[in-house]
Coordinates of C-alpha atoms in Angstrom, one line a residue:
Chain A
X39 CA -30.5 8.0 10.9
X40 CA -32.1 8.9 7.6
X41 CA -31.9 12.6 8.6
X42 CA -28.1 12.2 9.1
X43 CA -27.7 10.7 5.7
X44 CA -29.9 13.3 4.0
X45 CA -27.8 16.0 5.6
X46 CA -24.8 14.8 3.8
X47 CA -26.5 15.4 0.4
X48 CA -27.4 19.0 1.1
X49 CA -25.5 21.0 -1.5
X50 CA -23.1 22.8 0.8
X51 CA -22.3 19.8 2.9
X52 CA -21.9 17.6 -0.2
X53 CA -19.5 20.2 -1.7
X54 CA -17.5 20.4 1.5
X55 CA -17.2 16.6 1.5
X56 CA -16.2 16.5 -2.1
X57 CA -13.6 19.3 -1.7
X58 CA -12.2 17.7 1.4
X59 CA -11.9 14.3 -0.3
X60 CA -10.0 15.8 -3.2
X61 CA -7.7 17.7 -0.8
X62 CA -7.1 14.4 1.1
X63 CA -6.2 12.6 -2.1
X64 CA -3.7 15.4 -3.0
X65 CA -2.2 15.6 0.4
X66 CA -1.9 11.8 0.5
X67 CA -0.2 11.7 -2.8
X68 CA 2.5 14.3 -1.9
X69 CA 5.5 12.7 -0.2
X70 CA 5.8 14.0 3.3
X71 CA 2.3 15.1 3.6
X72 CA -0.7 13.0 4.5
X73 CA -4.5 13.1 5.1
X74 CA -3.6 13.1 8.8
X75 CA -1.8 16.4 8.4
X76 CA -4.9 17.7 6.5
X77 CA -7.2 16.7 9.4
X78 CA -4.9 18.5 11.9
X79 CA -4.7 21.6 9.7
X80 CA -8.4 21.9 9.0
X81 CA -9.6 21.0 12.5
X82 CA -9.7 24.7 13.5
X83 CA -11.7 25.5 10.4
X84 CA -14.5 23.2 11.7
X85 CA -15.0 25.3 14.8
X86 CA -17.6 27.5 13.1
X87 CA -19.5 24.7 11.5
X88 CA -22.2 22.5 12.9
X89 CA -20.7 19.2 14.3
X90 CA -22.1 17.0 11.6
X91 CA -20.6 19.1 8.7
X92 CA -17.3 19.7 10.5
X93 CA -16.8 16.0 11.2
X94 CA -17.9 15.2 7.7
X95 CA -15.1 17.4 6.4
X96 CA -12.4 15.9 8.6
X97 CA -13.5 12.3 7.9
X98 CA -13.4 13.0 4.1
X99 CA -9.9 14.3 4.2
X100 CA -8.8 11.3 6.2
X101 CA -10.4 8.8 3.7
X102 CA -9.0 10.7 0.7
X103 CA -5.5 10.8 2.3
X104 CA -5.3 7.1 3.0
X105 CA -6.4 6.2 -0.5
X106 CA -4.3 8.9 -2.2
X107 CA -1.1 7.7 -0.6
X108 CA -0.8 4.9 -3.1
X109 CA -0.4 7.3 -6.1
X110 CA 3.2 8.3 -5.1
X111 CA 4.0 4.7 -4.2
X112 CA 3.0 3.4 -7.5
X113 CA 4.1 6.2 -9.9
X114 CA 7.3 7.3 -8.2
X115 CA 8.2 4.5 -5.7
X116 CA 7.8 7.1 -2.9
X117 CA 5.1 6.3 -0.4
X118 CA 2.8 9.3 0.3
X119 CA 2.5 8.0 3.9
X120 CA 3.6 5.0 6.0
X121 CA 0.3 3.3 5.2
X122 CA 1.4 2.8 1.5
X123 CA 5.0 1.6 2.0
X124 CA 4.2 -2.0 0.9
X125 CA 2.4 -0.6 -2.1
X126 CA 5.8 0.5 -3.4
X127 CA 7.2 -3.0 -3.4
X128 CA 5.1 -4.2 -6.4
X129 CA 3.3 -1.0 -7.5
X130 CA 6.5 0.8 -8.5
X131 CA 8.0 -2.3 -10.4
X132 CA 4.6 -2.5 -12.2
X133 CA 5.1 1.1 -13.3
X134 CA 8.7 0.3 -14.4
X135 CA 7.2 -2.6 -16.4
X136 CA 4.8 -0.2 -18.2
X137 CA 1.7 -1.2 -16.1
X138 CA 1.2 2.0 -14.2
X139 CA -2.5 2.4 -15.0
X140 CA -3.2 -1.3 -14.2
X141 CA -1.4 -0.9 -10.8
X142 CA -3.5 2.2 -10.1
X143 CA -6.7 0.4 -11.1
X144 CA -5.9 -2.5 -8.8
X145 CA -5.0 -0.1 -6.0
X146 CA -8.2 2.0 -6.5
X147 CA -10.5 -0.9 -6.4
X148 CA -8.7 -2.5 -3.4
X149 CA -8.8 0.9 -1.6
X150 CA -12.6 1.1 -2.2
X151 CA -13.2 -2.5 -1.1
X152 CA -11.1 -2.0 2.0
X153 CA -12.7 1.3 3.1
X154 CA -16.3 0.7 2.1
X155 CA -16.7 -2.7 3.7
X156 CA -14.7 -2.0 6.8
X157 CA -16.9 1.0 7.5
X158 CA -20.0 -1.1 7.0
X159 CA -18.6 -3.6 9.5
X160 CA -17.6 -0.8 11.9
X161 CA -21.1 0.6 11.7
X162 CA -22.8 -2.7 12.4
X163 CA -20.4 -4.3 14.9
X164 CA -18.6 -1.5 16.7
X165 CA -20.1 -2.1 20.2
X166 CA -19.5 -5.8 20.0
X167 CA -16.0 -5.7 18.6
X168 CA -14.8 -2.9 20.8
X169 CA -15.2 -5.1 23.9
X170 CA -12.8 -7.6 22.4
X171 CA -10.0 -5.0 22.2
X172 CA -10.3 -4.4 25.9
X173 CA -9.8 -8.1 26.7
X174 CA -6.4 -8.1 25.1
X175 CA -3.5 -7.2 27.4
X176 CA 0.1 -6.0 26.9
X177 CA 1.3 -9.6 26.4
X178 CA -0.9 -10.0 23.3
X179 CA 0.0 -6.6 21.9
X180 CA 3.7 -7.3 22.3
X181 CA 3.4 -10.7 20.7
X182 CA 1.3 -9.4 17.8
X183 CA 3.8 -6.7 17.1
X184 CA 6.7 -9.1 17.3
X185 CA 4.9 -11.6 15.1
X186 CA 4.3 -8.9 12.5
X187 CA 8.0 -8.0 12.4
X188 CA 9.0 -11.7 12.1
X189 CA 6.5 -12.1 9.2
X190 CA 7.9 -9.1 7.3
X191 CA 11.5 -10.1 8.1
X192 CA 10.9 -13.6 6.8
X193 CA 9.9 -12.1 3.4
X194 CA 13.7 -12.1 2.6
X195 CA 13.4 -15.8 2.0
X196 CA 16.9 -16.0 0.5
X197 CA 18.3 -14.7 3.8
X198 CA 16.1 -14.4 6.8
X199 CA 19.1 -13.3 8.8
X200 CA 19.3 -10.1 6.9
X201 CA 15.6 -9.5 7.4
X202 CA 16.0 -10.0 11.2
X203 CA 19.2 -7.8 11.2
X204 CA 17.3 -5.1 9.5
X205 CA 14.4 -5.4 12.0
X206 CA 16.9 -5.3 14.9
X207 CA 18.4 -2.1 13.5
X208 CA 14.9 -0.6 13.4
X209 CA 14.2 -1.6 17.0
X210 CA 17.5 0.1 18.1
X211 CA 16.8 3.2 16.1
X212 CA 13.4 3.3 17.9
X213 CA 15.3 3.2 21.3
X214 CA 16.9 6.6 20.6
X215 CA 15.4 9.3 22.8
X216 CA 13.2 9.1 25.9
X217 CA 12.2 5.6 26.9
X218 CA 8.4 4.9 27.3
X219 CA 7.0 4.6 30.8
X220 CA 9.9 6.2 32.8
X221 CA 11.2 8.8 30.3
X222 CA 14.9 7.8 30.7
X223 CA 17.1 9.3 28.0
X224 CA 18.9 6.7 25.9
X225 CA 21.5 7.0 23.2
X226 CA 20.9 10.8 22.9
X227 CA 24.5 11.8 24.0
X228 CA 23.0 15.0 25.6
X229 CA 21.8 16.2 22.2
X230 CA 18.3 17.8 22.4
X231 CA 17.4 16.8 18.9
X232 CA 18.2 13.1 19.5
X233 CA 16.3 13.2 22.8
X234 CA 13.0 13.3 20.9
X235 CA 14.0 10.4 18.8
X236 CA 14.1 10.0 15.0
X237 CA 11.3 11.4 12.8
X238 CA 9.3 8.8 10.8
X239 CA 8.7 11.1 7.9
X240 CA 12.4 12.0 7.6
X241 CA 13.2 8.3 7.7
X242 CA 10.6 7.4 5.0
X243 CA 11.6 10.2 2.6
X244 CA 15.3 9.5 3.2
X245 CA 15.1 5.8 2.7
X246 CA 12.7 6.0 -0.3
X247 CA 12.8 9.4 -2.1
X248 CA 16.3 10.7 -1.7
X249 CA 17.9 7.2 -1.9
X250 CA 16.0 6.5 -5.1
X251 CA 17.1 9.8 -6.7
X252 CA 20.7 9.4 -5.7
X253 CA 20.8 5.8 -7.0
X254 CA 19.1 6.7 -10.3
X255 CA 21.6 9.6 -10.8
X256 CA 24.5 7.4 -9.9
X257 CA 23.4 4.8 -12.4
X258 CA 22.6 7.4 -15.1
X259 CA 19.0 6.2 -15.4
X260 CA 17.2 8.3 -17.9
X261 CA 14.8 5.9 -19.5
X262 CA 11.2 6.8 -18.8
X263 CA 8.8 3.9 -18.2
X264 CA 6.1 3.4 -20.8
X265 CA 2.5 4.0 -19.8
X266 CA -0.3 1.5 -20.5
X267 CA -3.1 4.2 -20.6
X268 CA -4.1 3.7 -24.2
X269 CA -4.8 0.0 -24.0
X270 CA -6.7 0.0 -20.7
X271 CA -10.5 -0.3 -20.3
X272 CA -12.4 0.0 -17.0
X273 CA -10.0 -0.3 -14.1
X274 CA -7.5 -2.1 -16.2
X275 CA -7.7 -5.3 -14.2
X276 CA -9.3 -8.4 -15.7
X277 CA -12.0 -10.4 -14.0
X278 CA -9.6 -13.3 -13.8
X279 CA -7.1 -11.2 -11.8
X280 CA -9.9 -10.2 -9.4
X281 CA -11.0 -13.8 -9.1
X282 CA -7.4 -15.0 -8.6
X283 CA -7.0 -12.5 -5.8
X284 CA -10.3 -13.0 -4.1
X285 CA -8.9 -14.9 -1.2
X286 CA -5.9 -12.5 -1.0
X287 CA -8.3 -9.5 -0.8
X288 CA -10.5 -11.2 1.8
X289 CA -7.4 -12.2 3.9
X290 CA -5.9 -8.7 3.6
X291 CA -9.2 -7.1 4.5
X292 CA -9.4 -9.2 7.7
X293 CA -5.8 -8.3 8.6
X294 CA -6.5 -4.6 7.9
X295 CA -9.6 -4.4 9.9
X296 CA -8.2 -6.4 12.8
X297 CA -5.0 -4.4 13.1
X298 CA -6.9 -1.2 12.6
X299 CA -9.2 -1.8 15.5
X300 CA -6.4 -2.6 17.9
X301 CA -5.6 0.7 19.7
X302 CA -2.2 2.0 18.9
X303 CA -1.8 0.0 15.7
X304 CA -3.0 1.1 12.2
X305 CA -2.6 1.2 8.5
X306 CA 1.2 1.6 8.8
X307 CA 1.4 -1.9 10.2
X308 CA -1.4 -3.6 8.4
X309 CA -0.2 -2.9 4.8
X310 CA 3.1 -4.7 5.5
X311 CA 1.6 -7.6 7.4
X312 CA -0.9 -8.2 4.6
X313 CA 1.8 -8.0 2.0
X314 CA 3.9 -10.5 3.9
X315 CA 1.0 -12.8 4.2
X316 CA 0.1 -12.5 0.5
X317 CA 3.7 -13.4 -0.4
X318 CA 3.9 -16.3 2.0
X319 CA 0.6 -17.8 0.8
X320 CA 1.2 -17.1 -2.9
X321 CA 1.8 -19.9 -5.4
X322 CA 4.3 -17.7 -7.1
X323 CA 6.2 -15.8 -4.3
X324 CA 9.2 -15.3 -6.6
X325 CA 7.1 -12.8 -8.6
X326 CA 6.6 -10.5 -5.6
X327 CA 8.8 -7.4 -5.7
X328 CA 9.0 -7.6 -9.5
X329 CA 5.6 -6.1 -10.3
X330 CA 3.1 -8.6 -9.0
X331 CA -0.5 -7.3 -8.8
X332 CA -1.2 -9.5 -5.8
X333 CA 1.1 -7.3 -3.7
X334 CA -0.8 -4.2 -4.6
X335 CA -4.2 -5.8 -3.8
X336 CA -2.9 -7.0 -0.4
X337 CA -1.4 -3.7 0.7
X338 CA -4.2 -1.4 -0.5
X339 CA -7.0 -3.5 0.8
X340 CA -5.5 -3.8 4.2
X341 CA -4.5 -0.2 4.8
X342 CA -7.9 1.0 3.8
X343 CA -9.6 -1.7 5.8
X344 CA -7.8 -0.2 8.8
X345 CA -9.8 2.9 8.4
X346 CA -13.0 1.2 9.4
X347 CA -11.1 -0.9 11.9
X348 CA -9.8 2.2 13.7
X349 CA -13.2 3.8 13.8
X350 CA -14.5 1.0 16.0
X351 CA -12.5 1.8 19.2
X352 CA -12.8 5.5 18.4
X353 CA -16.6 5.5 18.3
X354 CA -17.4 2.8 20.7
X355 CA -14.7 3.3 23.4
X356 CA -13.3 6.7 22.8
X357 CA -9.8 5.2 22.2
X358 CA -8.0 6.3 19.0
X359 CA -6.7 3.6 16.8
X360 CA -3.9 5.8 15.3
X361 CA -2.6 9.3 15.2
X362 CA -5.3 10.6 12.8
X363 CA -8.2 9.1 14.7
X364 CA -6.7 10.8 17.8
X365 CA -7.1 14.1 16.1
X366 CA -10.6 13.2 14.9
X367 CA -11.4 12.3 18.5
X368 CA -10.2 15.7 19.5
X369 CA -12.6 17.1 16.8
X370 CA -15.5 15.2 18.3
X371 CA -14.8 16.6 21.8
X372 CA -14.3 20.2 20.6
X373 CA -17.8 19.9 19.2
X374 CA -19.1 18.8 22.6
X375 CA -19.5 15.2 21.7
X376 CA -18.2 12.7 24.2
X377 CA -17.0 9.5 22.5
X378 CA -17.4 6.2 24.3
X379 CA -20.0 3.6 25.0
X380 CA -22.8 6.2 25.5
X381 CA -22.2 7.9 22.2
X382 CA -24.7 5.6 20.4
X383 CA -27.3 6.5 23.0
X384 CA -26.6 10.2 23.5
X385 CA -25.5 11.4 20.0
X386 CA -26.7 8.7 17.5
X387 CA -26.9 11.4 14.7
X388 CA -23.1 12.0 15.1
X389 CA -22.3 8.3 14.8
X390 CA -24.4 8.0 11.7
X391 CA -22.9 11.2 10.2
X392 CA -19.4 9.8 10.7
X393 CA -20.2 6.4 9.1
X394 CA -22.3 8.0 6.4
X395 CA -19.6 10.5 5.5
X396 CA -17.0 7.8 5.4
X397 CA -19.1 5.6 3.0
X398 CA -19.9 8.6 0.8
X399 CA -16.2 9.7 0.8
X400 CA -15.2 6.2 -0.2
X401 CA -17.6 6.3 -3.2
X402 CA -16.5 9.8 -4.2
X403 CA -12.8 8.9 -3.9
X404 CA -13.4 5.8 -6.1
X405 CA -15.1 7.9 -8.8
X406 CA -12.5 10.7 -8.6
X407 CA -9.6 8.2 -8.9
X408 CA -11.3 6.2 -11.7
X409 CA -11.5 9.3 -13.8
X410 CA -8.1 10.4 -12.7
X411 CA -6.2 7.1 -13.1
X412 CA -5.5 7.8 -16.8
X413 CA -4.3 11.3 -16.0
X414 CA -2.0 10.6 -12.9
X415 CA 0.6 8.7 -15.0
X416 CA 1.2 11.8 -17.0
X417 CA 3.8 12.5 -14.3
X418 CA 5.7 9.5 -15.7
X419 CA 6.1 11.3 -19.1
X420 CA 8.0 14.1 -17.3
X421 CA 11.8 13.5 -17.8
X422 CA 13.7 12.9 -14.6
X423 CA 15.6 16.2 -14.8
X424 CA 12.3 18.0 -14.5
X425 CA 10.7 15.5 -12.0
X426 CA 13.5 14.9 -9.5
X427 CA 14.6 18.4 -8.5
X428 CA 11.1 19.4 -7.2
X429 CA 10.9 16.0 -5.4
X430 CA 14.1 16.8 -3.6
X431 CA 12.8 20.2 -2.6
X432 CA 9.4 18.7 -1.5
X433 CA 11.3 16.1 0.6
X434 CA 13.3 18.8 2.5
X435 CA 10.3 21.1 2.9
X436 CA 8.0 18.2 3.9
X437 CA 10.3 17.1 6.8
X438 CA 10.9 20.7 7.9
X439 CA 7.1 21.4 8.0
X440 CA 6.6 18.2 10.0
X441 CA 9.1 19.0 12.8
X442 CA 9.7 22.8 12.4
X443 CA 13.5 22.8 12.6
X444 CA 16.4 22.7 10.1
X445 CA 18.2 20.0 12.2
X446 CA 15.9 17.5 10.5
X447 CA 17.8 17.9 7.3
X448 CA 20.7 16.0 8.9
X449 CA 18.4 13.1 9.7
X450 CA 17.0 13.1 6.2
X451 CA 20.4 12.9 4.6
X452 CA 21.5 10.3 7.2
X453 CA 18.6 8.1 6.3
X454 CA 19.3 8.5 2.6
X455 CA 22.9 7.4 3.2
X456 CA 21.6 4.5 5.3
X457 CA 19.2 3.5 2.6
X458 CA 22.1 3.5 0.0
X459 CA 24.3 1.4 2.3
X460 CA 21.4 -1.0 3.1
X461 CA 20.8 -1.4 -0.7
X462 CA 24.4 -2.1 -1.3
X463 CA 24.7 -4.9 1.3
X464 CA 21.1 -6.1 0.5
X465 CA 19.5 -5.4 3.8
X466 CA 15.8 -5.1 3.2
X467 CA 14.2 -1.8 4.2
X468 CA 10.7 -2.9 5.1
X469 CA 11.6 -4.8 8.4
X470 CA 13.7 -1.8 9.5
X471 CA 10.8 0.6 8.9
X472 CA 8.2 -1.7 10.5
X473 CA 10.3 -2.3 13.6
X474 CA 10.9 1.4 13.9
X475 CA 7.2 2.2 13.7
X476 CA 6.3 -0.6 16.2
X477 CA 9.3 -0.1 18.5
X478 CA 7.8 2.2 21.2
X479 CA 4.5 0.1 21.3
X480 CA 6.5 -3.1 21.6
X481 CA 8.7 -1.8 24.4
X482 CA 5.9 -0.3 26.3
X483 CA 3.9 -3.5 26.2
X484 CA 6.9 -5.7 26.9
X485 CA 7.6 -3.8 30.1
X486 CA 4.0 -3.6 31.1
X487 CA 3.8 -7.4 30.5
X488 CA 6.6 -8.0 33.0
X489 CA 5.1 -5.6 35.5
X490 CA 1.4 -6.6 35.3
X491 CA 1.8 -10.3 36.0
X492 CA 3.3 -12.1 38.9
X493 CA 4.6 -14.6 36.4
X494 CA 6.9 -12.0 34.8
X495 CA 8.1 -13.1 31.3
X496 CA 6.2 -16.4 31.6
X497 CA 2.9 -14.7 31.1
X498 CA 3.9 -14.1 27.4
X499 CA 4.0 -17.9 26.9
X500 CA 1.2 -19.0 29.2
X501 CA -1.6 -16.7 27.7
X502 CA -3.0 -18.6 24.7
X503 CA -3.2 -15.8 22.1
X504 CA 0.2 -14.4 23.1
X505 CA 1.8 -17.9 23.0
X506 CA 0.2 -18.7 19.6
X507 CA 1.5 -15.4 18.1
X508 CA 5.0 -16.0 19.5
X509 CA 5.0 -19.5 18.1
X510 CA 3.9 -18.1 14.7
X511 CA 6.8 -15.6 14.9
X512 CA 9.4 -18.2 15.7
X513 CA 8.1 -20.5 13.0
X514 CA 8.2 -17.9 10.3
X515 CA 11.9 -17.2 11.3
X516 CA 13.1 -20.8 11.4
X517 CA 10.9 -22.2 8.6
X518 CA 13.2 -21.1 5.8
X519 CA 16.1 -22.9 7.5
X520 CA 13.9 -25.9 8.5
X521 CA 12.4 -26.4 5.1
X522 CA 15.5 -27.5 3.2
X523 CA 16.5 -29.8 6.1
X524 CA 13.1 -31.4 6.1
X525 CA 13.3 -31.8 2.3
X526 CA 16.7 -33.5 2.6
X527 CA 15.3 -35.8 5.4
X528 CA 12.3 -36.8 3.3
X529 CA 14.6 -37.5 0.3
X530 CA 16.9 -39.7 2.4
X531 CA 13.8 -41.5 3.9
X532 CA 12.4 -42.2 0.5
Chain B
X143 CA 28.6 -11.2 -2.3
X144 CA 29.9 -13.8 0.2
X145 CA 32.8 -11.4 1.1
X146 CA 30.3 -8.5 1.4
X147 CA 28.0 -10.6 3.6
X148 CA 30.9 -11.6 5.9
X149 CA 31.9 -8.0 6.4
X150 CA 28.3 -7.0 6.9
X151 CA 27.8 -9.7 9.5
X152 CA 30.9 -8.7 11.4
X153 CA 29.9 -5.0 11.4
X154 CA 26.4 -6.0 12.6
X155 CA 27.9 -8.2 15.4
X156 CA 30.3 -5.4 16.4
X157 CA 27.4 -2.9 16.4
X158 CA 25.3 -5.2 18.6
X159 CA 28.2 -5.5 21.1
X160 CA 28.7 -1.7 21.1
X161 CA 25.0 -1.1 21.7
X162 CA 24.9 -3.7 24.5
X163 CA 27.9 -2.0 26.1
X164 CA 26.3 1.4 25.8
X165 CA 23.0 0.0 27.2
X166 CA 24.8 -1.2 30.3
X167 CA 25.8 2.4 31.0
X168 CA 22.2 3.6 31.1
X169 CA 21.3 4.7 34.6
X170 CA 17.7 4.6 35.9
X171 CA 15.7 4.2 39.1
X172 CA 12.8 1.8 39.4
X173 CA 10.7 1.1 42.4
X174 CA 8.4 -1.5 40.8
X175 CA 8.8 -4.8 38.9
X176 CA 9.4 -2.8 35.8
X177 CA 12.5 -4.3 34.0
X178 CA 13.6 -0.8 33.1
X179 CA 14.8 1.0 30.0
X180 CA 17.7 -1.3 29.4
X181 CA 15.6 -4.4 28.5
X182 CA 14.5 -3.4 25.1
X183 CA 18.0 -2.2 23.8
X184 CA 19.4 -5.4 25.1
X185 CA 16.7 -7.3 23.2
X186 CA 17.5 -5.4 20.0
X187 CA 21.2 -5.9 20.4
X188 CA 20.8 -9.6 21.0
X189 CA 18.6 -10.0 17.8
X190 CA 21.3 -8.0 15.9
X191 CA 24.1 -10.2 17.1
X192 CA 22.2 -13.4 16.4
X193 CA 21.2 -12.2 12.9
X194 CA 24.9 -11.2 12.3
X195 CA 26.0 -14.7 13.2
X196 CA 23.3 -16.3 11.0
X197 CA 24.4 -14.1 8.0
X198 CA 28.1 -15.0 8.7
X199 CA 27.3 -18.8 8.8
X200 CA 25.2 -18.6 5.7
X201 CA 27.9 -16.7 3.8
X202 CA 30.3 -19.5 4.6
X203 CA 28.2 -22.0 2.7
X204 CA 29.8 -22.5 -0.7
X205 CA 26.7 -23.7 -2.5
X206 CA 24.9 -20.4 -2.1
X207 CA 25.6 -18.3 -5.2
X208 CA 24.1 -14.8 -5.1
X209 CA 24.2 -12.1 -7.6
X210 CA 27.2 -9.9 -6.9
X211 CA 26.9 -6.1 -6.7
X212 CA 29.1 -4.5 -9.2
X213 CA 31.1 -1.7 -7.4
X214 CA 31.5 0.8 -10.2
X215 CA 33.9 3.7 -9.4
X216 CA 32.2 6.3 -11.7
X217 CA 28.8 5.4 -10.2
X218 CA 30.2 5.9 -6.7
X219 CA 31.6 9.3 -7.8
X220 CA 28.3 10.4 -9.4
X221 CA 26.3 9.3 -6.3
X222 CA 28.8 11.1 -4.1
X223 CA 28.6 14.2 -6.1
X224 CA 24.8 14.3 -5.9
X225 CA 24.8 13.5 -2.2
X226 CA 27.3 16.4 -1.7
X227 CA 24.9 18.7 -3.5
X228 CA 22.0 17.5 -1.2
X229 CA 24.2 18.3 1.8
X230 CA 25.0 21.7 0.4
X231 CA 21.3 22.4 -0.1
X232 CA 20.6 21.4 3.5
X233 CA 23.4 23.6 4.9
X234 CA 22.7 26.6 2.6
X235 CA 18.9 26.4 3.5
X236 CA 19.7 26.5 7.2
X237 CA 22.1 29.5 6.7
X238 CA 20.4 31.5 4.1
X239 CA 16.7 30.4 4.2
X240 CA 14.4 28.7 1.7
X241 CA 13.7 31.5 -0.7
X242 CA 17.3 32.5 -1.3
X243 CA 18.7 29.0 -1.8
X244 CA 16.0 26.9 -3.4
X245 CA 15.9 28.5 -6.9
X246 CA 19.7 28.2 -7.2
X247 CA 19.9 24.7 -5.9
X248 CA 16.9 23.6 -8.0
X249 CA 18.7 24.9 -11.0
X250 CA 21.9 23.0 -9.9
X251 CA 19.9 19.7 -9.5
X252 CA 18.3 20.2 -12.9
X253 CA 21.7 21.0 -14.5
X254 CA 23.4 18.0 -12.9
X255 CA 20.6 15.4 -13.6
X256 CA 19.9 16.6 -17.2
X257 CA 23.6 16.2 -18.2
X258 CA 25.3 18.0 -21.1
X259 CA 22.9 16.7 -23.8
X260 CA 19.6 17.6 -22.2
X261 CA 20.3 20.8 -20.3
X262 CA 18.7 24.0 -21.6
X263 CA 19.4 27.2 -19.6
X264 CA 16.0 28.9 -19.9
X265 CA 14.1 25.7 -19.0
X266 CA 16.3 25.3 -15.9
X267 CA 15.5 28.8 -14.9
X268 CA 11.8 28.4 -15.4
X269 CA 11.7 25.1 -13.5
X270 CA 13.6 26.6 -10.6
X271 CA 11.3 29.6 -10.3
X272 CA 8.1 27.7 -11.0
X273 CA 8.8 24.9 -8.4
X274 CA 9.9 27.4 -5.8
X275 CA 6.7 29.4 -6.4
X276 CA 4.5 26.2 -6.2
X277 CA 6.1 25.2 -2.9
X278 CA 5.4 28.8 -1.6
X279 CA 1.8 28.6 -2.8
X280 CA 1.2 25.1 -1.3
X281 CA 2.9 25.4 2.0
X282 CA 2.9 29.1 2.9
X283 CA -0.3 30.3 1.4
X284 CA -2.3 27.0 1.2
X285 CA -1.3 25.3 4.5
X286 CA -0.1 28.3 6.4
X287 CA 3.2 26.6 7.3
X288 CA 6.6 28.3 7.9
X289 CA 9.5 27.6 5.5
X290 CA 13.1 27.6 6.6
X291 CA 14.3 31.1 7.3
X292 CA 17.9 32.4 7.3
X293 CA 19.8 31.9 10.5
X294 CA 23.0 33.7 9.5
X295 CA 21.5 37.2 9.6

């Protein structure tokens, strides 16, 4: 084990890890790109390296990418990747309020806490926790996904109906293309581009980046936000703010690591669920969405905690937690390492190298972002007429590179238009996105749930964990309607 | 806002009914207990219709006062103009490729966003060329990706 750790500090290996972490942060921060893309692109580069160094490089890009995604969310309101969507909700308003550096400071520390401690837990408890994932069936996975959507939809407290309508639209958009399990074509109208479904990156950039730019231009917005760099010391977050958010951070960490370690789920889901929970549990929910630091802590702790969470099934079972861990898994196999229960016995040095690199990368990313956090907001001093045109081009190029065809521009523009309409009629975007992301997983598990049990649909209600999650989902939807009725009843009774 | 909400709710209900109708047309074969590919779209359509009804009922309650969205005609025109330019960029890039179109459209975006008071010709030209070059460096040289090529030639 000590040899594996010492190997990471050899000059060449250390430089590779540092360079990869920097590249990951840059890719994560650029809209349309991500650390996952970096892992995929650099996988062939590792063929000539020894397995330990090659995997160290891939893991570092991944860690840097997840953490770097918050930079675009906070400074521009454009998430670098789906894992940082919820960071936009309060991070960007904080920037608009002149608290960009403070928001970055909170996000950086939350990212570090999430990554570092989740990896420690993964290193210690992988074999034990992985068994738990295997005990859950499609009923629990469906109910968990549905519960997550209901929680996020209920964030629109003033109108839960709109939250659920937005979620339903997301589910229907996810139905376009080939159905899971049997591959039946749905709502494609014979079009080959629709047959493969909508692209998540095009959806994200349309709904956030292009929509924001069109709206700002329409409103004639030219005022640049002020930057709080001059009056900030340390991470810019007071001890009191950390103390006030202690429980929020612990809860978000738990959500992140739990969702991360469930196969097929990941940081794209955990950040929104943690945000929803933070808002629900907050003493001042009305401040959320207007620049509340609690929302940044929740989102960034949970999405980074999912890093450690998704390493658990990858290392212990050979099951990828999300798309990026699937590529990492491929990297392990290319280097002749067979992931699974025997990995700890057959290749312990690889396991320690992966965990050691992840811990070292988390520290390097923390240091890099600490020194960079006063520099990143320089982008906010760039007037919009210099800033927005390159973002438009990056959005178009980003979606093109992702799918490799010009047809994707139509989807990008379509989602920008949809975002503008949703904004005008006040339909929230987050339940839509979350439902779209979870749609295929939900459908697959719903159908498996019907098929695997003789009880059919009843199994969703008779299995305890599934039933509890469904009950929580229903409660979160009806509670905003029930609460005023209960208050009136109590008033009448008293 | 109540009027907007009512219209929104009716559109959502209508959309849910259309999706349900289209779902019933999906043909498939199943030899197991699998409920098939219709179940999930039906589920989504049902949630959409129920949500639409909830929004409609809520909009009917007079005590709910929400901030109204000002519909400003000049804003709509400006938004429409910018969106048209985005569509032109997409179309032109498909026809003529990234390198021929991007500098021109970058300049057009700059010119439009800057407005008459802020626009400076040489700065626009520098921005267009520098941003195009940066994208080339990052994507083509750095990541080895292909950028859109002309389809008209």
